mmCIF file with all atom_site columns, C-alpha atoms in Angstrom:
data_model
loop_
_atom_site.group_PDB
_atom_site.id
_atom_site.type_symbol
_atom_site.label_atom_id
_atom_site.label_alt_id
_atom_site.label_comp_id
_atom_site.label_asym_id
_atom_site.label_entity_id
_atom_site.label_seq_id
_atom_site.pdbx_PDB_ins_code
_atom_site.Cartn_x
_atom_site.Cartn_y
_atom_site.Cartn_z
_atom_site.occupancy
_atom_site.B_iso_or_equiv
_atom_site.pdbx_formal_charge
_atom_site.auth_seq_id
_atom_site.auth_comp_id
_atom_site.auth_asym_id
_atom_site.auth_atom_id
_atom_site.pdbx_PDB_model_num
ATOM 1   C CA . MET A 1 1   ? -2.952  -3.050  28.501  1.00 45.00 ? 1   MET A CA 1
ATOM 2   C CA . ASN A 1 2   ? -1.396  -6.519  28.426  1.00 43.00 ? 2   ASN A CA 1
ATOM 3   C CA . HIS A 1 3   ? 2.234   -7.323  27.594  1.00 41.00 ? 3   HIS A CA 1
ATOM 4   C CA . THR A 1 4   ? 1.553   -8.053  23.908  1.00 39.00 ? 4   THR A CA 1
ATOM 5   C CA . GLN A 1 5   ? -0.416  -4.846  23.454  1.00 40.00 ? 5   GLN A CA 1
ATOM 6   C CA . ALA A 1 6   ? 2.254   -2.830  25.230  1.00 38.00 ? 6   ALA A CA 1
ATOM 7   C CA . ARG A 1 7   ? 4.986   -4.300  23.038  1.00 42.00 ? 7   ARG A CA 1
ATOM 8   C CA . PHE A 1 8   ? 3.015   -3.547  19.862  1.00 42.00 ? 8   PHE A CA 1
ATOM 9   C CA . TYR A 1 9   ? 2.234   -0.023  21.101  1.00 42.00 ? 9   TYR A CA 1
ATOM 10  C CA . ALA A 1 10  ? 5.907   0.639   21.802  1.00 41.00 ? 10  ALA A CA 1
ATOM 11  C CA . THR A 1 11  ? 6.901   -0.692  18.391  1.00 46.00 ? 11  THR A CA 1
ATOM 12  C CA . SER A 1 12  ? 4.213   1.419   16.706  1.00 51.00 ? 12  SER A CA 1
ATOM 13  C CA . ILE A 1 13  ? 5.554   4.521   18.445  1.00 45.00 ? 13  ILE A CA 1
ATOM 14  C CA . LYS A 1 14  ? 9.082   3.687   17.277  1.00 47.00 ? 14  LYS A CA 1
ATOM 15  C CA . LEU A 1 15  ? 7.841   3.250   13.715  1.00 53.00 ? 15  LEU A CA 1
ATOM 16  C CA . ARG A 1 16  ? 5.992   6.553   13.871  1.00 52.00 ? 16  ARG A CA 1
ATOM 17  C CA . ILE A 1 17  ? 9.032   8.406   15.241  1.00 44.00 ? 17  ILE A CA 1
ATOM 18  C CA . TYR A 1 18  ? 11.236  6.732   12.617  1.00 47.00 ? 18  TYR A CA 1
ATOM 19  C CA . VAL A 1 19  ? 8.979   7.891   9.805   1.00 50.00 ? 19  VAL A CA 1
ATOM 20  C CA . ILE A 1 20  ? 8.677   11.426  11.183  1.00 47.00 ? 20  ILE A CA 1
ATOM 21  C CA . LEU A 1 21  ? 12.459  11.726  11.407  1.00 43.00 ? 21  LEU A CA 1
ATOM 22  C CA . SER A 1 22  ? 12.854  10.279  7.906   1.00 49.00 ? 22  SER A CA 1
ATOM 23  C CA . CYS A 1 23  ? 10.366  12.798  6.562   1.00 48.00 ? 23  CYS A CA 1
ATOM 24  C CA . VAL A 1 24  ? 12.004  15.757  8.279   1.00 44.00 ? 24  VAL A CA 1
ATOM 25  C CA . PHE A 1 25  ? 15.380  14.956  6.734   1.00 40.00 ? 25  PHE A CA 1
ATOM 26  C CA . ALA A 1 26  ? 14.143  13.618  3.397   1.00 47.00 ? 26  ALA A CA 1
ATOM 27  C CA . ILE A 1 27  ? 11.745  16.312  2.137   1.00 46.00 ? 27  ILE A CA 1
ATOM 28  C CA . ASN A 1 28  ? 10.465  19.781  2.787   1.00 51.00 ? 28  ASN A CA 1
ATOM 29  C CA . LEU A 1 29  ? 7.108   19.972  1.052   1.00 48.00 ? 29  LEU A CA 1
ATOM 30  C CA . LEU A 1 30  ? 6.486   23.667  1.464   1.00 47.00 ? 30  LEU A CA 1
ATOM 31  C CA . ALA A 1 31  ? 10.068  24.970  1.268   1.00 50.00 ? 31  ALA A CA 1
ATOM 32  C CA . SER A 1 32  ? 9.738   26.276  4.817   1.00 51.00 ? 32  SER A CA 1
ATOM 33  C CA . GLN A 1 33  ? 12.858  27.139  6.783   1.00 50.00 ? 33  GLN A CA 1
ATOM 34  C CA . GLU A 1 34  ? 11.357  25.329  9.766   1.00 56.00 ? 34  GLU A CA 1
ATOM 35  C CA . PRO A 1 35  ? 11.280  21.516  9.561   1.00 60.00 ? 35  PRO A CA 1
ATOM 36  C CA . LEU A 1 36  ? 7.780   20.176  9.056   1.00 64.00 ? 36  LEU A CA 1
ATOM 37  C CA . ARG A 1 37  ? 6.349   17.435  11.248  1.00 78.00 ? 37  ARG A CA 1
ATOM 38  C CA . LEU A 1 38  ? 5.092   14.778  8.866   1.00 82.00 ? 38  LEU A CA 1
ATOM 39  C CA . GLU A 1 39  ? 3.653   11.429  9.863   1.00 89.00 ? 39  GLU A CA 1
ATOM 40  C CA . ILE A 1 40  ? 2.070   8.239   8.589   1.00 91.00 ? 40  ILE A CA 1
ATOM 41  C CA . VAL A 1 41  ? -1.112  7.214   10.401  1.00 91.00 ? 41  VAL A CA 1
ATOM 42  C CA . ARG A 1 42  ? -4.227  5.163   9.799   1.00 90.00 ? 42  ARG A CA 1
ATOM 43  C CA . PHE A 1 43  ? -6.909  6.687   7.622   1.00 90.00 ? 43  PHE A CA 1
ATOM 44  C CA . ASP A 1 44  ? -9.562  8.540   9.639   1.00 88.00 ? 44  ASP A CA 1
ATOM 45  C CA . TYR A 1 45  ? -12.920 7.257   8.368   1.00 84.00 ? 45  TYR A CA 1
ATOM 46  C CA . GLN A 1 46  ? -14.718 10.099  10.168  1.00 85.00 ? 46  GLN A CA 1
ATOM 47  C CA . ASP A 1 47  ? -12.721 12.879  8.484   1.00 89.00 ? 47  ASP A CA 1
ATOM 48  C CA . VAL A 1 48  ? -14.738 14.236  5.530   1.00 88.00 ? 48  VAL A CA 1
ATOM 49  C CA . ALA A 1 49  ? -11.833 16.317  4.160   1.00 90.00 ? 49  ALA A CA 1
ATOM 50  C CA . MET A 1 50  ? -9.545  13.292  4.224   1.00 89.00 ? 50  MET A CA 1
ATOM 51  C CA . LYS A 1 51  ? -12.119 11.257  2.281   1.00 86.00 ? 51  LYS A CA 1
ATOM 52  C CA . GLU A 1 52  ? -12.383 13.957  -0.389  1.00 88.00 ? 52  GLU A CA 1
ATOM 53  C CA . GLN A 1 53  ? -8.602  14.112  -0.786  1.00 90.00 ? 53  GLN A CA 1
ATOM 54  C CA . TRP A 1 54  ? -8.375  10.314  -1.019  1.00 88.00 ? 54  TRP A CA 1
ATOM 55  C CA . LEU A 1 55  ? -10.923 10.277  -3.838  1.00 85.00 ? 55  LEU A CA 1
ATOM 56  C CA . SER A 1 56  ? -9.163  13.130  -5.649  1.00 86.00 ? 56  SER A CA 1
ATOM 57  C CA . MET A 1 57  ? -5.844  11.259  -5.542  1.00 87.00 ? 57  MET A CA 1
ATOM 58  C CA . VAL A 1 58  ? -7.496  8.089   -6.820  1.00 84.00 ? 58  VAL A CA 1
ATOM 59  C CA . LYS A 1 59  ? -8.910  9.992   -9.807  1.00 81.00 ? 59  LYS A CA 1
ATOM 60  C CA . ASP A 1 60  ? -5.527  11.586  -10.577 1.00 81.00 ? 60  ASP A CA 1
ATOM 61  C CA . SER A 1 61  ? -3.521  8.373   -10.093 1.00 78.00 ? 61  SER A CA 1
ATOM 62  C CA . GLN A 1 62  ? -1.722  6.829   -13.049 1.00 68.00 ? 62  GLN A CA 1
ATOM 63  C CA . ASP A 1 63  ? -1.926  3.392   -11.434 1.00 69.00 ? 63  ASP A CA 1
ATOM 64  C CA . ASP A 1 64  ? -4.303  0.900   -13.108 1.00 66.00 ? 64  ASP A CA 1
ATOM 65  C CA . ASP A 1 65  ? -5.322  -0.649  -9.775  1.00 66.00 ? 65  ASP A CA 1
ATOM 66  C CA . MET A 1 66  ? -6.220  2.781   -8.407  1.00 71.00 ? 66  MET A CA 1
ATOM 67  C CA . GLN A 1 67  ? -8.285  3.554   -11.508 1.00 68.00 ? 67  GLN A CA 1
ATOM 68  C CA . LYS A 1 68  ? -10.399 0.453   -10.841 1.00 71.00 ? 68  LYS A CA 1
ATOM 69  C CA . TRP A 1 69  ? -12.020 2.414   -7.999  1.00 73.00 ? 69  TRP A CA 1
ATOM 70  C CA . MET A 1 70  ? -13.757 4.446   -10.700 1.00 69.00 ? 70  MET A CA 1
ATOM 71  C CA . LEU A 1 71  ? -15.795 1.355   -11.591 1.00 72.00 ? 71  LEU A CA 1
ATOM 72  C CA . TYR A 1 72  ? -17.459 1.453   -8.168  1.00 73.00 ? 72  TYR A CA 1
ATOM 73  C CA . THR A 1 73  ? -20.631 3.411   -7.532  1.00 74.00 ? 73  THR A CA 1
ATOM 74  C CA . ASP A 1 74  ? -20.628 6.388   -5.162  1.00 74.00 ? 74  ASP A CA 1
ATOM 75  C CA . GLU A 1 75  ? -22.557 4.275   -2.661  1.00 78.00 ? 75  GLU A CA 1
ATOM 76  C CA . GLU A 1 76  ? -19.978 1.462   -2.779  1.00 76.00 ? 76  GLU A CA 1
ATOM 77  C CA . ILE A 1 77  ? -17.085 3.888   -2.309  1.00 75.00 ? 77  ILE A CA 1
ATOM 78  C CA . GLU A 1 78  ? -18.888 5.546   0.585   1.00 74.00 ? 78  GLU A CA 1
ATOM 79  C CA . LYS A 1 79  ? -19.247 2.155   2.309   1.00 73.00 ? 79  LYS A CA 1
ATOM 80  C CA . VAL A 1 80  ? -15.487 1.654   2.074   1.00 73.00 ? 80  VAL A CA 1
ATOM 81  C CA . LEU A 1 81  ? -14.704 5.189   3.269   1.00 73.00 ? 81  LEU A CA 1
ATOM 82  C CA . SER A 1 82  ? -17.184 4.931   6.111   1.00 70.00 ? 82  SER A CA 1
ATOM 83  C CA . GLY A 1 83  ? -15.188 2.041   7.552   1.00 61.00 ? 83  GLY A CA 1
ATOM 84  C CA . SER A 1 84  ? -18.182 -0.316  7.373   1.00 56.00 ? 84  SER A CA 1
ATOM 85  C CA . GLU A 1 85  ? -16.581 -2.436  4.630   1.00 57.00 ? 85  GLU A CA 1
ATOM 86  C CA . GLN A 1 86  ? -12.823 -2.823  4.915   1.00 61.00 ? 86  GLN A CA 1
ATOM 87  C CA . TRP A 1 87  ? -10.828 -5.471  3.099   1.00 63.00 ? 87  TRP A CA 1
ATOM 88  C CA . PHE A 1 88  ? -7.477  -3.715  3.418   1.00 77.00 ? 88  PHE A CA 1
ATOM 89  C CA . SER A 1 89  ? -5.588  -1.436  5.802   1.00 86.00 ? 89  SER A CA 1
ATOM 90  C CA . LEU A 1 90  ? -5.311  2.193   4.707   1.00 89.00 ? 90  LEU A CA 1
ATOM 91  C CA . PHE A 1 91  ? -2.561  4.563   5.872   1.00 92.00 ? 91  PHE A CA 1
ATOM 92  C CA . VAL A 1 92  ? -2.065  8.206   4.935   1.00 93.00 ? 92  VAL A CA 1
ATOM 93  C CA . PHE A 1 93  ? 0.940   10.513  4.789   1.00 93.00 ? 93  PHE A CA 1
ATOM 94  C CA . ARG A 1 94  ? -0.024  13.831  6.353   1.00 90.00 ? 94  ARG A CA 1
ATOM 95  C CA . LEU A 1 95  ? 1.132   17.064  7.952   1.00 85.00 ? 95  LEU A CA 1
ATOM 96  C CA . ALA A 1 96  ? 0.933   16.723  11.750  1.00 84.00 ? 96  ALA A CA 1
ATOM 97  C CA . GLU A 1 97  ? -0.094  20.362  12.202  1.00 84.00 ? 97  GLU A CA 1
ATOM 98  C CA . LYS A 1 98  ? -2.974  19.922  9.716   1.00 86.00 ? 98  LYS A CA 1
ATOM 99  C CA . PRO A 1 99  ? -4.107  16.312  10.239  1.00 87.00 ? 99  PRO A CA 1
ATOM 100 C CA . SER A 1 100 ? -6.827  16.500  7.587   1.00 88.00 ? 100 SER A CA 1
ATOM 101 C CA . THR A 1 101 ? -4.278  17.424  4.896   1.00 89.00 ? 101 THR A CA 1
ATOM 102 C CA . ILE A 1 102 ? -2.823  14.315  3.256   1.00 91.00 ? 102 ILE A CA 1
ATOM 103 C CA . PHE A 1 103 ? -0.143  14.034  0.575   1.00 92.00 ? 103 PHE A CA 1
ATOM 104 C CA . GLY A 1 104 ? -0.415  10.334  -0.206  1.00 92.00 ? 104 GLY A CA 1
ATOM 105 C CA . PHE A 1 105 ? -1.766  6.992   0.953   1.00 92.00 ? 105 PHE A CA 1
ATOM 106 C CA . ILE A 1 106 ? -1.103  3.261   0.774   1.00 93.00 ? 106 ILE A CA 1
ATOM 107 C CA . GLU A 1 107 ? -3.501  0.311   0.830   1.00 91.00 ? 107 GLU A CA 1
ATOM 108 C CA . TYR A 1 108 ? -2.214  -3.041  2.022   1.00 92.00 ? 108 TYR A CA 1
ATOM 109 C CA . ASP A 1 109 ? -3.151  -6.211  3.845   1.00 91.00 ? 109 ASP A CA 1
ATOM 110 C CA . GLU A 1 110 ? -1.463  -9.246  5.395   1.00 92.00 ? 110 GLU A CA 1
ATOM 111 C CA . TYR A 1 111 ? -2.195  -12.898 4.623   1.00 91.00 ? 111 TYR A CA 1
ATOM 112 C CA . ASP A 1 112 ? -1.100  -16.186 6.163   1.00 92.00 ? 112 ASP A CA 1
ATOM 113 C CA . SER A 1 113 ? -1.473  -17.558 2.638   1.00 91.00 ? 113 SER A CA 1
ATOM 114 C CA . LEU A 1 114 ? -2.367  -15.958 -0.700  1.00 88.00 ? 114 LEU A CA 1
ATOM 115 C CA . CYS A 1 115 ? -3.377  -17.985 -3.756  1.00 86.00 ? 115 CYS A CA 1
ATOM 116 C CA . PHE A 1 116 ? -2.733  -16.996 -7.368  1.00 82.00 ? 116 PHE A CA 1
ATOM 117 C CA . TRP A 1 117 ? -5.347  -18.321 -9.829  1.00 83.00 ? 117 TRP A CA 1
ATOM 118 C CA . LYS A 1 118 ? -4.668  -18.061 -13.556 1.00 79.00 ? 118 LYS A CA 1
ATOM 119 C CA . LEU A 1 119 ? -7.405  -16.242 -15.466 1.00 76.00 ? 119 LEU A CA 1
ATOM 120 C CA . PRO A 1 120 ? -8.277  -17.313 -19.046 1.00 75.00 ? 120 PRO A CA 1
ATOM 121 C CA . TYR A 1 121 ? -7.248  -15.439 -22.189 1.00 71.00 ? 121 TYR A CA 1
ATOM 122 C CA . ASP A 1 122 ? -4.063  -14.051 -20.642 1.00 68.00 ? 122 ASP A CA 1
ATOM 123 C CA . GLN A 1 123 ? -6.029  -11.654 -18.430 1.00 68.00 ? 123 GLN A CA 1
ATOM 124 C CA . GLY A 1 124 ? -3.757  -12.071 -15.433 1.00 68.00 ? 124 GLY A CA 1
ATOM 125 C CA . PHE A 1 125 ? -4.484  -13.598 -12.033 1.00 70.00 ? 125 PHE A CA 1
ATOM 126 C CA . TRP A 1 126 ? -7.221  -13.765 -9.455  1.00 72.00 ? 126 TRP A CA 1
ATOM 127 C CA . LEU A 1 127 ? -6.027  -13.623 -5.845  1.00 77.00 ? 127 LEU A CA 1
ATOM 128 C CA . SER A 1 128 ? -7.801  -15.239 -2.917  1.00 77.00 ? 128 SER A CA 1
ATOM 129 C CA . LYS A 1 129 ? -7.150  -16.380 0.632   1.00 78.00 ? 129 LYS A CA 1
ATOM 130 C CA . GLU A 1 130 ? -8.849  -19.715 -0.055  1.00 73.00 ? 130 GLU A CA 1
ATOM 131 C CA . SER A 1 131 ? -7.192  -22.579 -1.921  1.00 71.00 ? 131 SER A CA 1
ATOM 132 C CA . THR A 1 132 ? -10.522 -24.211 -2.783  1.00 73.00 ? 132 THR A CA 1
ATOM 133 C CA . ASN A 1 133 ? -11.375 -24.447 -6.478  1.00 69.00 ? 133 ASN A CA 1
ATOM 134 C CA . GLN A 1 134 ? -12.241 -21.079 -8.033  1.00 66.00 ? 134 GLN A CA 1
ATOM 135 C CA . ASP A 1 135 ? -14.687 -21.895 -10.874 1.00 75.00 ? 135 ASP A CA 1
ATOM 136 C CA . GLY A 1 136 ? -12.245 -24.157 -12.676 1.00 75.00 ? 136 GLY A CA 1
ATOM 137 C CA . LEU A 1 137 ? -9.291  -21.748 -12.585 1.00 82.00 ? 137 LEU A CA 1
ATOM 138 C CA . GLU A 1 138 ? -5.763  -23.131 -12.452 1.00 80.00 ? 138 GLU A CA 1
ATOM 139 C CA . LEU A 1 139 ? -3.961  -22.653 -9.119  1.00 80.00 ? 139 LEU A CA 1
ATOM 140 C CA . VAL A 1 140 ? -0.506  -21.374 -10.018 1.00 80.00 ? 140 VAL A CA 1
ATOM 141 C CA . LYS A 1 141 ? 1.053   -20.368 -6.704  1.00 82.00 ? 141 LYS A CA 1
ATOM 142 C CA . VAL A 1 142 ? 0.381   -20.285 -2.973  1.00 86.00 ? 142 VAL A CA 1
ATOM 143 C CA . MET A 1 143 ? 2.448   -17.705 -1.103  1.00 88.00 ? 143 MET A CA 1
ATOM 144 C CA . LYS A 1 144 ? 2.867   -17.908 2.667   1.00 91.00 ? 144 LYS A CA 1
ATOM 145 C CA . SER A 1 145 ? 3.134   -14.983 5.120   1.00 94.00 ? 145 SER A CA 1
ATOM 146 C CA . VAL A 1 146 ? 2.514   -12.235 2.587   1.00 94.00 ? 146 VAL A CA 1
ATOM 147 C CA . GLY A 1 147 ? 2.110   -8.504  2.870   1.00 95.00 ? 147 GLY A CA 1
ATOM 148 C CA . PHE A 1 148 ? 0.189   -7.369  -0.217  1.00 93.00 ? 148 PHE A CA 1
ATOM 149 C CA . VAL A 1 149 ? 0.327   -3.720  -1.320  1.00 93.00 ? 149 VAL A CA 1
ATOM 150 C CA . ASN A 1 150 ? -2.968  -3.108  -3.074  1.00 87.00 ? 150 ASN A CA 1
ATOM 151 C CA . GLY A 1 151 ? -2.078  0.400   -4.201  1.00 86.00 ? 151 GLY A CA 1
ATOM 152 C CA . ILE A 1 152 ? -0.124  3.601   -3.567  1.00 89.00 ? 152 ILE A CA 1
ATOM 153 C CA . ALA A 1 153 ? -1.099  7.126   -4.593  1.00 88.00 ? 153 ALA A CA 1
ATOM 154 C CA . VAL A 1 154 ? 0.584   10.494  -4.087  1.00 89.00 ? 154 VAL A CA 1
ATOM 155 C CA . HIS A 1 155 ? -0.959  13.918  -4.646  1.00 88.00 ? 155 HIS A CA 1
ATOM 156 C CA . LYS A 1 156 ? -0.012  15.134  -8.136  1.00 87.00 ? 156 LYS A CA 1
ATOM 157 C CA . ASP A 1 157 ? 1.695   18.264  -6.733  1.00 87.00 ? 157 ASP A CA 1
ATOM 158 C CA . TYR A 1 158 ? 4.048   16.249  -4.515  1.00 86.00 ? 158 TYR A CA 1
ATOM 159 C CA . ARG A 1 159 ? 5.180   13.358  -6.698  1.00 84.00 ? 159 ARG A CA 1
ATOM 160 C CA . GLY A 1 160 ? 8.869   12.630  -7.051  1.00 84.00 ? 160 GLY A CA 1
ATOM 161 C CA . ARG A 1 161 ? 9.683   13.702  -3.462  1.00 84.00 ? 161 ARG A CA 1
ATOM 162 C CA . GLY A 1 162 ? 10.056  10.288  -1.838  1.00 87.00 ? 162 GLY A CA 1
ATOM 163 C CA . ILE A 1 163 ? 6.559   9.969   -0.369  1.00 89.00 ? 163 ILE A CA 1
ATOM 164 C CA . ALA A 1 164 ? 5.772   6.637   -2.046  1.00 89.00 ? 164 ALA A CA 1
ATOM 165 C CA . PHE A 1 165 ? 9.126   5.300   -0.842  1.00 90.00 ? 165 PHE A CA 1
ATOM 166 C CA . LEU A 1 166 ? 8.369   6.303   2.763   1.00 91.00 ? 166 LEU A CA 1
ATOM 167 C CA . LEU A 1 167 ? 4.903   4.726   2.617   1.00 93.00 ? 167 LEU A CA 1
ATOM 168 C CA . LEU A 1 168 ? 6.382   1.468   1.316   1.00 93.00 ? 168 LEU A CA 1
ATOM 169 C CA . GLN A 1 169 ? 9.096   1.616   3.971   1.00 93.00 ? 169 GLN A CA 1
ATOM 170 C CA . TYR A 1 170 ? 6.502   2.027   6.697   1.00 93.00 ? 170 TYR A CA 1
ATOM 171 C CA . VAL A 1 171 ? 4.379   -0.898  5.504   1.00 95.00 ? 171 VAL A CA 1
ATOM 172 C CA . GLU A 1 172 ? 7.457   -3.102  5.159   1.00 95.00 ? 172 GLU A CA 1
ATOM 173 C CA . GLU A 1 173 ? 8.365   -2.459  8.802   1.00 93.00 ? 173 GLU A CA 1
ATOM 174 C CA . LEU A 1 174 ? 4.819   -3.255  9.900   1.00 93.00 ? 174 LEU A CA 1
ATOM 175 C CA . CYS A 1 175 ? 4.819   -6.498  7.925   1.00 94.00 ? 175 CYS A CA 1
ATOM 176 C CA . ARG A 1 176 ? 8.205   -7.511  9.279   1.00 93.00 ? 176 ARG A CA 1
ATOM 177 C CA . HIS A 1 177 ? 7.037   -6.834  12.826  1.00 92.00 ? 177 HIS A CA 1
ATOM 178 C CA . HIS A 1 178 ? 3.928   -8.969  12.235  1.00 93.00 ? 178 HIS A CA 1
ATOM 179 C CA . GLY A 1 179 ? 6.007   -11.899 10.990  1.00 94.00 ? 179 GLY A CA 1
ATOM 180 C CA . MET A 1 180 ? 5.323   -11.580 7.265   1.00 95.00 ? 180 MET A CA 1
ATOM 181 C CA . GLU A 1 181 ? 8.108   -13.022 5.130   1.00 96.00 ? 181 GLU A CA 1
ATOM 182 C CA . GLN A 1 182 ? 7.536   -11.230 1.848   1.00 95.00 ? 182 GLN A CA 1
ATOM 183 C CA . LEU A 1 183 ? 5.955   -8.142  0.370   1.00 96.00 ? 183 LEU A CA 1
ATOM 184 C CA . ILE A 1 184 ? 4.310   -8.155  -3.061  1.00 93.00 ? 184 ILE A CA 1
ATOM 185 C CA . LEU A 1 185 ? 2.705   -5.583  -5.327  1.00 93.00 ? 185 LEU A CA 1
ATOM 186 C CA . PHE A 1 186 ? 1.483   -5.207  -8.902  1.00 87.00 ? 186 PHE A CA 1
ATOM 187 C CA . VAL A 1 187 ? 2.922   -2.780  -11.453 1.00 88.00 ? 187 VAL A CA 1
ATOM 188 C CA . GLY A 1 188 ? 1.676   -2.039  -14.961 1.00 83.00 ? 188 GLY A CA 1
ATOM 189 C CA . VAL A 1 189 ? 3.864   -3.716  -17.559 1.00 85.00 ? 189 VAL A CA 1
ATOM 190 C CA . ASP A 1 190 ? 4.286   -0.398  -19.406 1.00 85.00 ? 190 ASP A CA 1
ATOM 191 C CA . ASN A 1 191 ? 5.019   1.645   -16.263 1.00 84.00 ? 191 ASN A CA 1
ATOM 192 C CA . ASP A 1 192 ? 8.799   1.681   -16.612 1.00 88.00 ? 192 ASP A CA 1
ATOM 193 C CA . LYS A 1 193 ? 9.241   4.396   -13.982 1.00 86.00 ? 193 LYS A CA 1
ATOM 194 C CA . ALA A 1 194 ? 7.380   2.385   -11.328 1.00 86.00 ? 194 ALA A CA 1
ATOM 195 C CA . VAL A 1 195 ? 9.229   -0.819  -12.246 1.00 90.00 ? 195 VAL A CA 1
ATOM 196 C CA . ARG A 1 196 ? 12.593  0.940   -11.863 1.00 91.00 ? 196 ARG A CA 1
ATOM 197 C CA . ALA A 1 197 ? 11.562  2.520   -8.564  1.00 89.00 ? 197 ALA A CA 1
ATOM 198 C CA . CYS A 1 198 ? 10.403  -0.821  -7.128  1.00 92.00 ? 198 CYS A CA 1
ATOM 199 C CA . THR A 1 199 ? 13.560  -2.537  -8.376  1.00 94.00 ? 199 THR A CA 1
ATOM 200 C CA . ASP A 1 200 ? 15.710  0.111   -6.702  1.00 92.00 ? 200 ASP A CA 1
ATOM 201 C CA . TYR A 1 201 ? 13.768  -0.514  -3.496  1.00 92.00 ? 201 TYR A CA 1
ATOM 202 C CA . GLY A 1 202 ? 14.620  -4.235  -3.602  1.00 94.00 ? 202 GLY A CA 1
ATOM 203 C CA . PHE A 1 203 ? 11.647  -5.772  -5.425  1.00 96.00 ? 203 PHE A CA 1
ATOM 204 C CA . GLU A 1 204 ? 12.094  -8.384  -8.140  1.00 95.00 ? 204 GLU A CA 1
ATOM 205 C CA . ILE A 1 205 ? 9.764   -9.252  -11.015 1.00 92.00 ? 205 ILE A CA 1
ATOM 206 C CA . CYS A 1 206 ? 8.124   -12.678 -10.663 1.00 88.00 ? 206 CYS A CA 1
ATOM 207 C CA . PRO A 1 207 ? 7.633   -13.815 -14.287 1.00 83.00 ? 207 PRO A CA 1
ATOM 208 C CA . GLU A 1 208 ? 5.894   -17.057 -13.330 1.00 77.00 ? 208 GLU A CA 1
ATOM 209 C CA . TYR A 1 209 ? 2.848   -15.149 -12.110 1.00 74.00 ? 209 TYR A CA 1
ATOM 210 C CA . SER A 1 210 ? 3.024   -11.996 -14.187 1.00 72.00 ? 210 SER A CA 1
ATOM 211 C CA . ARG A 1 211 ? 0.589   -11.994 -17.083 1.00 66.00 ? 211 ARG A CA 1
ATOM 212 C CA . GLY A 1 212 ? -1.411  -9.620  -19.232 1.00 67.00 ? 212 GLY A CA 1
ATOM 213 C CA . LYS A 1 213 ? -0.889  -5.942  -18.410 1.00 74.00 ? 213 LYS A CA 1
ATOM 214 C CA . GLY A 1 214 ? 0.449   -6.502  -14.895 1.00 79.00 ? 214 GLY A CA 1
ATOM 215 C CA . LEU A 1 215 ? 3.770   -7.476  -13.372 1.00 86.00 ? 215 LEU A CA 1
ATOM 216 C CA . THR A 1 216 ? 3.950   -9.096  -9.953  1.00 88.00 ? 216 THR A CA 1
ATOM 217 C CA . MET A 1 217 ? 6.953   -7.907  -7.944  1.00 93.00 ? 217 MET A CA 1
ATOM 218 C CA . LYS A 1 218 ? 8.194   -9.433  -4.699  1.00 94.00 ? 218 LYS A CA 1
ATOM 219 C CA . LYS A 1 219 ? 10.596  -8.516  -1.915  1.00 96.00 ? 219 LYS A CA 1
ATOM 220 C CA . MET A 1 220 ? 11.733  -10.850 0.855   1.00 95.00 ? 220 MET A CA 1
ATOM 221 C CA . ILE A 1 221 ? 11.659  -8.857  4.093   1.00 94.00 ? 221 ILE A CA 1
ATOM 222 C CA . GLN A 1 222 ? 12.837  -11.186 6.862   1.00 83.00 ? 222 GLN A CA 1
ATOM 223 C CA . ASP A 1 223 ? 16.528  -11.626 7.620   1.00 74.00 ? 223 ASP A CA 1
ATOM 224 C CA . GLU A 1 224 ? 17.754  -15.083 6.737   1.00 60.00 ? 224 GLU A CA 1
#
């Protein structure tokens, strides 16, 4: 293990311990008198039970971006969950004693630059890493050093207990450690509860690239 790997490993351990401690003091999912050991780890693409729970949470999610998964065929979803086609990082919130049992997950990725292309007929925006012309679309914004949260889902029986907050907190720390300057996500324009929650967490609505049914929200994450 070289110096860079060792430093990242040590930081990852600190993040993991930080999240476990946060979970122990923040929630008690099963009302047990003994504190539960909860953790956030990478999705295990070999764990069949974890895959089934992920799909169940996607189906039950109230998030429009999560519901888009239902447009994919079973074969396409299986490719993603097999790990053979990954275009985002996937982390799960689980019980340490039962590693196949997950209560929520978050999808995100990091970009040196992220381009916002305006779609016609007020349909919103198309995002890409490339700034080359996208079939005549208007380039509205290029963001630098961006962590992009593609979606968050929590099991329907455990919503409202701070799990989404802890997942966002974890990803923010990862992005900050990797040198990202800002974190962005999309929220449905009619999802007042999600907008309030993100605002309370420090996100701001970006009206210049919020169109159609979606709001773009941004949080600066590096100290000035």
